[in-house]
Short mmCIF file of C-alpha atoms in Angstrom, two decimals:
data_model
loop_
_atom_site.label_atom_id
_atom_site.label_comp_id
_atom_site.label_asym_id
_atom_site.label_seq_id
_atom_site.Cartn_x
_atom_site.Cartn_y
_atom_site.Cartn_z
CA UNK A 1 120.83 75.26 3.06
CA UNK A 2 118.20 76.02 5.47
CA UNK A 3 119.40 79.56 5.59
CA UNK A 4 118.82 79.95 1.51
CA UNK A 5 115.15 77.77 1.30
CA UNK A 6 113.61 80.50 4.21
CA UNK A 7 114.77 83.21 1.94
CA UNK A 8 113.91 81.65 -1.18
CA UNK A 9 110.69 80.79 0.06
CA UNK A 10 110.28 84.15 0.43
CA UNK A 11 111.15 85.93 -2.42
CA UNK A 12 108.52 86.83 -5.64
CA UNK A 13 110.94 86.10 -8.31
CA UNK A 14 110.46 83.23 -10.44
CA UNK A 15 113.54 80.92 -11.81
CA UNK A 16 114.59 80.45 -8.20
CA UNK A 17 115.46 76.99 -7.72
CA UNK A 18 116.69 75.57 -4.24
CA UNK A 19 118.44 72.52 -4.16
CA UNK A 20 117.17 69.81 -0.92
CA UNK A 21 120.55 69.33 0.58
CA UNK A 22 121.85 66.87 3.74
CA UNK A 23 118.43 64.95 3.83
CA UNK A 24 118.96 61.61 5.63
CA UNK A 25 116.28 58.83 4.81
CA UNK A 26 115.90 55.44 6.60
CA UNK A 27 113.85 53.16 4.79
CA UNK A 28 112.99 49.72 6.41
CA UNK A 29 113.32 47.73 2.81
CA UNK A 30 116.01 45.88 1.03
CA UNK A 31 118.62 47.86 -0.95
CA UNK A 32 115.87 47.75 -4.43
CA UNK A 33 113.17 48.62 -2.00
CA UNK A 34 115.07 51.55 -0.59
CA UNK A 35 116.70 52.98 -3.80
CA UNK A 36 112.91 53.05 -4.61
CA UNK A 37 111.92 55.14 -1.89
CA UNK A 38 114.68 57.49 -2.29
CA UNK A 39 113.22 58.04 -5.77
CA UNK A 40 109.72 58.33 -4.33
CA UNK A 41 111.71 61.08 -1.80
CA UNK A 42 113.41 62.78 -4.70
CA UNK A 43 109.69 63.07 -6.32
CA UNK A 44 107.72 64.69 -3.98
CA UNK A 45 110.75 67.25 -2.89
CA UNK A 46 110.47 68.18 -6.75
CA UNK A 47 106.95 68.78 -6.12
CA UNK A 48 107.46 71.11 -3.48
CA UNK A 49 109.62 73.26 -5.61
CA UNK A 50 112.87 71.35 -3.96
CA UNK A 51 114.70 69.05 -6.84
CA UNK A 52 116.99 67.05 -5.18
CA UNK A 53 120.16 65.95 -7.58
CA UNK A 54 119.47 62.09 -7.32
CA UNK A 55 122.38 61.41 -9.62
CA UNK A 56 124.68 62.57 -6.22
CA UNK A 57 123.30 60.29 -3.65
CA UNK A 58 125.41 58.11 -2.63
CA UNK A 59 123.78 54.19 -2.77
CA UNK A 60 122.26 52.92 0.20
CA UNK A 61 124.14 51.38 2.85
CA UNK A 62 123.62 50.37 6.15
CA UNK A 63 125.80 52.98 7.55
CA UNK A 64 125.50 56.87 7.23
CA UNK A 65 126.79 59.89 8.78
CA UNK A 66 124.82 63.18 9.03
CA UNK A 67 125.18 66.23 10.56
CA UNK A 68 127.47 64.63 13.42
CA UNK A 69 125.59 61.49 13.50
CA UNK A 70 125.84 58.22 12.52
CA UNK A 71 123.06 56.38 11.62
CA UNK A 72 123.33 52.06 11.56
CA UNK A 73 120.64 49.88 10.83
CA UNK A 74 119.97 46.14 11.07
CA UNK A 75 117.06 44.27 10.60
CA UNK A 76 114.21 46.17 11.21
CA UNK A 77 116.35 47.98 14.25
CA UNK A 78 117.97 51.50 12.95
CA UNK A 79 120.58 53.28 15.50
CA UNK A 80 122.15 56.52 15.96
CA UNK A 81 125.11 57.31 17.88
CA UNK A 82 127.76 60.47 17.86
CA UNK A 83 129.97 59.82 14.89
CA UNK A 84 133.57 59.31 16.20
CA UNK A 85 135.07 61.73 14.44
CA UNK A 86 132.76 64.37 16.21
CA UNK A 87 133.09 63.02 19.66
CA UNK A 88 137.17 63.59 19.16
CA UNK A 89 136.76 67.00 18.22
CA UNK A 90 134.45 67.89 20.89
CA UNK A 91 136.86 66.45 23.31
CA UNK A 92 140.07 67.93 22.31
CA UNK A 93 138.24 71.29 21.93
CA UNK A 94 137.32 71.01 25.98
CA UNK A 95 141.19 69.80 26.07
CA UNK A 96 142.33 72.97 24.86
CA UNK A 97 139.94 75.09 27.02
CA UNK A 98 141.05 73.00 30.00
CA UNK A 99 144.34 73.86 28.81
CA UNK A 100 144.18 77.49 29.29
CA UNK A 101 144.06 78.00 25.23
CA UNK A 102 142.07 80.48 23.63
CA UNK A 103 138.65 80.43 23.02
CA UNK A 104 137.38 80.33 19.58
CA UNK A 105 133.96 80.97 18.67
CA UNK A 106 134.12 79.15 15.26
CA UNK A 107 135.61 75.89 16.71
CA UNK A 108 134.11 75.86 20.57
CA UNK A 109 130.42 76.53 19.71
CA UNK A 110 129.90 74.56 16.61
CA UNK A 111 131.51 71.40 18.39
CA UNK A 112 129.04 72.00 21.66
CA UNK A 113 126.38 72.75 18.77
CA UNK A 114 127.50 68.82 17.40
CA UNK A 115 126.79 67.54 21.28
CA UNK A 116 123.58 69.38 21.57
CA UNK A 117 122.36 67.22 18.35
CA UNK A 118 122.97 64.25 20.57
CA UNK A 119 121.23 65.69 22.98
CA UNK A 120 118.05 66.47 21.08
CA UNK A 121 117.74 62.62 20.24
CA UNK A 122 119.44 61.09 23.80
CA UNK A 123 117.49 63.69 25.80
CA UNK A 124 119.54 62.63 29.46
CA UNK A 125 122.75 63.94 27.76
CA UNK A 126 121.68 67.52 27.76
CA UNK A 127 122.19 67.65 31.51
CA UNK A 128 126.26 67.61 30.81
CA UNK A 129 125.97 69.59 27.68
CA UNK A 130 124.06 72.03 29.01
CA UNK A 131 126.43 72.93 32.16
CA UNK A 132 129.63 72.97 29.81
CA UNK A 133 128.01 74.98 27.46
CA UNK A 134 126.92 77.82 30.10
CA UNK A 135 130.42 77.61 31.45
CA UNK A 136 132.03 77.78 28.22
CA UNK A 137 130.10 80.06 25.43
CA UNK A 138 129.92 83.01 27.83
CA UNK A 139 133.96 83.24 27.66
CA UNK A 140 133.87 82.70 24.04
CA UNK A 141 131.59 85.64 23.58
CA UNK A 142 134.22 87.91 26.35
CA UNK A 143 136.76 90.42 24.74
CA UNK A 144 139.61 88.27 25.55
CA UNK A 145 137.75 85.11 25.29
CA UNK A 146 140.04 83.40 27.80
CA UNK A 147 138.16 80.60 29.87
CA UNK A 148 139.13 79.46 34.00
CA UNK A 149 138.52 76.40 33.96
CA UNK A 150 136.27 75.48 37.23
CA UNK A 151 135.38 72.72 38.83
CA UNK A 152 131.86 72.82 37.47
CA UNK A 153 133.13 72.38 34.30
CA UNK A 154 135.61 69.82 34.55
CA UNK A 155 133.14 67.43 36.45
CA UNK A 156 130.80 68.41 33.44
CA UNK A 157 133.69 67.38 30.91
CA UNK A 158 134.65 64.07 32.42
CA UNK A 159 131.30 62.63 32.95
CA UNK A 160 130.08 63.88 29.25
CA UNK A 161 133.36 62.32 28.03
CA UNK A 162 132.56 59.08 30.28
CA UNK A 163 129.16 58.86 28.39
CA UNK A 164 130.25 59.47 24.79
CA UNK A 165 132.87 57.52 25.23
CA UNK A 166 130.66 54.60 25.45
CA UNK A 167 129.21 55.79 22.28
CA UNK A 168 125.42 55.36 23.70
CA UNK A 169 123.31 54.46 20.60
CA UNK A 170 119.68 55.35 20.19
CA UNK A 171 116.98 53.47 18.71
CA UNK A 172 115.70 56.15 15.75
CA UNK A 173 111.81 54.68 16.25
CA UNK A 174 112.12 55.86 20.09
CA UNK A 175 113.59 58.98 18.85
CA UNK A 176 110.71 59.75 16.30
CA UNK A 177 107.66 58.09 19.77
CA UNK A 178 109.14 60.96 21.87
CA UNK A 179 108.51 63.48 19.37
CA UNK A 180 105.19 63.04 19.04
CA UNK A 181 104.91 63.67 22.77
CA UNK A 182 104.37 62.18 25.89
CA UNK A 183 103.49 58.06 26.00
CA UNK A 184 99.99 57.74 25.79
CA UNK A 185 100.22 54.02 27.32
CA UNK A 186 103.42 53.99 29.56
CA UNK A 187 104.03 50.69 31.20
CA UNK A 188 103.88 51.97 34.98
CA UNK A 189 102.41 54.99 36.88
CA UNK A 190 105.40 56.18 40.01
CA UNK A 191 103.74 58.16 41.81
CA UNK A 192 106.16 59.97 44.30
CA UNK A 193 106.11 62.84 47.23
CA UNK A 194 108.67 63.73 50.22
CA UNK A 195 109.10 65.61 53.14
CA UNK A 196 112.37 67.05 54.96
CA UNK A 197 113.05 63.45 56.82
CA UNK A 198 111.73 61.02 53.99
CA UNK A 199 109.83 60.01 50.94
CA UNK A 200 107.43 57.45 49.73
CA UNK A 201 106.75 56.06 45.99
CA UNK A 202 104.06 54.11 44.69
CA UNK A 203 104.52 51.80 41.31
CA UNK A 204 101.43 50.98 39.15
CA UNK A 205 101.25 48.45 36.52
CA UNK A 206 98.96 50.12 33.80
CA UNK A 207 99.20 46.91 31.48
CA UNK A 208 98.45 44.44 34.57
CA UNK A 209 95.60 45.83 36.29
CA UNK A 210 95.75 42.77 38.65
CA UNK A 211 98.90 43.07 39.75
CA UNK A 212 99.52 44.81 43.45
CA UNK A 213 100.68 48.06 43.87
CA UNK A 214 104.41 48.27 44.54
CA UNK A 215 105.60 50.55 47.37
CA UNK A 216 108.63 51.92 48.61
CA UNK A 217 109.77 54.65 51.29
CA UNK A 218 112.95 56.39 52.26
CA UNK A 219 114.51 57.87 54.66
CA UNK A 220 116.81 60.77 54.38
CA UNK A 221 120.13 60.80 56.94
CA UNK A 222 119.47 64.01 57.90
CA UNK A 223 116.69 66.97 57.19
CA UNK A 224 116.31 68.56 53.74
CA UNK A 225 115.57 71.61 53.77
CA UNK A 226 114.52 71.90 50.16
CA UNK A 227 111.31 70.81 48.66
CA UNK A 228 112.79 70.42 45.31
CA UNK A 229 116.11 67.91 46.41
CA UNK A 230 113.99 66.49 48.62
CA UNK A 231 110.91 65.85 45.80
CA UNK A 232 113.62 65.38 43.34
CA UNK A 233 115.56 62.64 45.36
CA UNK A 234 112.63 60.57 45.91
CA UNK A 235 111.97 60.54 42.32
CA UNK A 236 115.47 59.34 41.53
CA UNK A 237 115.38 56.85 44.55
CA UNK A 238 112.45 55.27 43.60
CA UNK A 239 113.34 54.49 40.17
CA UNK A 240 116.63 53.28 41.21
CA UNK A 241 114.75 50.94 43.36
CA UNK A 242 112.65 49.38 40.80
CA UNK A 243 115.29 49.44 38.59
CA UNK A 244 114.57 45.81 37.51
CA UNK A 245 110.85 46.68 36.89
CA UNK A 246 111.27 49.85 35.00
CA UNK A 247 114.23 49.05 33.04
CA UNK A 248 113.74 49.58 28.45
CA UNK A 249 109.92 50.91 29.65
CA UNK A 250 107.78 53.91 30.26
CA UNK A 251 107.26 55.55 33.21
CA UNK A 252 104.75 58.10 33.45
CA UNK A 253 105.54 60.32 37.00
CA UNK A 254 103.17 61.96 38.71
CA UNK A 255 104.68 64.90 41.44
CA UNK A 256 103.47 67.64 43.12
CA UNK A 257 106.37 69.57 42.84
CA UNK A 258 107.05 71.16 39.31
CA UNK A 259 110.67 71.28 39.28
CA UNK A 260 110.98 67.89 39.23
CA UNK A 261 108.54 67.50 36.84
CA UNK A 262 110.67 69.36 34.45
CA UNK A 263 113.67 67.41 35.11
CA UNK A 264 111.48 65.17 32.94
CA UNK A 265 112.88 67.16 30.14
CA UNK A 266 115.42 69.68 30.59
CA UNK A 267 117.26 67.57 33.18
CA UNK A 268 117.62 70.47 35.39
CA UNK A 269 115.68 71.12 38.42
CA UNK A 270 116.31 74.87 38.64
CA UNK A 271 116.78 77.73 35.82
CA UNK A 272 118.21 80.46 38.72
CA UNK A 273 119.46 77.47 41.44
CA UNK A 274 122.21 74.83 40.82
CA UNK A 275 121.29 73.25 44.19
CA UNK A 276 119.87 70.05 43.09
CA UNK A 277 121.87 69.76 39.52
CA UNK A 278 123.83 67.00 40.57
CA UNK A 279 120.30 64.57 41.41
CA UNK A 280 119.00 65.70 38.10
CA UNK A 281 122.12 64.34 36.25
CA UNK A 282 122.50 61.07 38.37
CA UNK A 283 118.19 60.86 37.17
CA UNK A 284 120.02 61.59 33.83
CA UNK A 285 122.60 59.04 34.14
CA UNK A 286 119.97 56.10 35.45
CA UNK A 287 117.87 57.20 32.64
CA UNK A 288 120.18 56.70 29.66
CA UNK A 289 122.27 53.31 31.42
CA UNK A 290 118.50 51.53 32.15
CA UNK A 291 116.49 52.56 28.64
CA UNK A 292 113.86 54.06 30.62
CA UNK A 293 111.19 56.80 29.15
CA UNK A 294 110.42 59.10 31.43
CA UNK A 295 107.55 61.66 31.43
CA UNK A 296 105.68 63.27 34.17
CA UNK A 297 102.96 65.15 34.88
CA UNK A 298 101.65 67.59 38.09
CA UNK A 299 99.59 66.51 40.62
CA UNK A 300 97.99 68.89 43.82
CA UNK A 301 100.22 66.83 46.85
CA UNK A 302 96.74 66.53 48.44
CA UNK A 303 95.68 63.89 45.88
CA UNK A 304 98.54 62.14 45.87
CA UNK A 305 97.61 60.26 49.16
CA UNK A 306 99.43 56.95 48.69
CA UNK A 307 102.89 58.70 48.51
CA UNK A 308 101.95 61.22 50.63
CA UNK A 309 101.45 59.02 53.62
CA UNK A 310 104.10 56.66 52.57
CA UNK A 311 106.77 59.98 53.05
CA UNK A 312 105.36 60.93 56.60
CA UNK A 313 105.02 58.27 58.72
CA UNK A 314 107.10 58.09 61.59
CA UNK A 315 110.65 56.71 61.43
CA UNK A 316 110.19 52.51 62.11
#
């Protein structure tokens, strides 16, 4: 559908009609109230040119499935979770792959495609996805399109099954805040920086100015030799330790090293290193379990004092 609207949008011919096809609306009303604005929907899609047969819809209901969603709403609250359906094929495609069966374009990618629609509205997910899908779409795209399956893969599998399997449902509202962009008035401020033998964290209150600073440190069993685990570890440290603070908030991160700043979003430290994967999907993992927003910003390590210090002093 989206395919034939771009190229009928395009086209000088009149008579060209393009029918609005798999649009999902959530309306807050009663059933009256939202068969209204499904009207109100159908009306201004006419009056971009896109009539919309209202005579197909089905009626409203509390639960719908789209695109390899499903959407549930109660109250005022409207979830979305991977339809089950969905989740089964994904998994007994990766079956067959771990199998040693042949890879098929037309089944493999569209399922991973399914996942990746999770992932767009559960961001921590892509950090599975994303690993299965560079171990697996390459061989699909190989003359003989048969797969090894590695160990990189099968850890990716089971913990991607683990999560799905616990069918984690979003809250459609926090899907719709993120994609406006980062919080503008996050709960707390965690500011964090490391060295090879330790890091330090400070947490900030934004809504309590009164309230003390919260500080943490830690110390790493042996040297770290690099700046992104060790950065990237005291992020994930420190959150786990104010777990009870942080937990359904936002958390706005300030770091002077940009790596882990973009584990903020792409849940992967690295584009050419897999050396500190495995910290940016237990950040993933805490992320998802606790409710916690995460976004984070870059900050010269020479400003950062409070962390700074906290990471360097000597072992106690």
């Amino acid at each position: 559908a989206t395919a034939a609207l771009g190229d009928a949008l395009r086209t000088d011919h009149t008579g060209v009609a393009v029918y609005a096809d798999d649009i999902l609306l959530v309306s807050a009303c009663d059933e009256a109230g939202a068969r209204a604005d499904r009207d109100r929907a159908a009306e201004l899609c006419g009056q971009l040119g896109l009539p919309v047969a209202v005579e197909k819809c089905p009626p409203p209901a509390h639960v719908a499935d789209y695109v390899g969603l499903r959407f549930s709403s109660r109250s005022d609250l409207t979830l979305v979770s991977v339809k089950p359906s969905t989740l089964q094929k994904l998994l007994g495609a990766l079956d067959s792959v771990r199998a040693g069966g042949r890879i098929s374009v037309s089944v493999h990618e569209p399922m991973l495609g399914r996942a990746y629609w999770l992932s767009c509205l559960c961001l921590p997910i892509k950090a599975w996805i994303r690993r299965l899908a560079q171990e697996i779409v390459p061989a699909a795209r190989a003359p003989r399109r048969r797969f090894r399956w590695t160990s990189r893969a099968e850890s990716a599998a089971k913990a991607l099954s683990r999560l799905l399997h616990r069918s984690p449902s979003v809250r459609v509202r926090d899907v719709a805040d993120r994609a406006r962009g980062p919080d503008p008035r996050p709960k707390y401020l965690l500011a964090t920086d490391a060295c090879g033998q330790a890091g330090g964290a400070v947490l900030i209150d934004l809504h309590d100015p009164g309230s003390p600073w919260q500080v943490a440190r830690f110390e790493w069993p042996e040297h770290i030799g690099s700046s992104t685990r060790s950065e990237l570890l005291t992020a994930t440290r420190a959150l786990q330790h104010f777990r009870h603070q942080v937990a359904g908030t936002s958390v706005h991160l300030l770091t002077d090293n940009v790596a882990t700043q973009a584990v903020s979003s792409r849940f992967r430290a690295s584009l050419s290193a897999g050396h500190a994967d495995d910290l940016a999907e237990e950040l993933a993992e805490f992320l998802l379990h606790n409710r916690v927003r995460l976004d984070a910003s870059h900050i010269a390590g020479v400003d950062n004092i409070c962390a700074d210090r906290l990471s360097r002093l000597s072992p106690q």
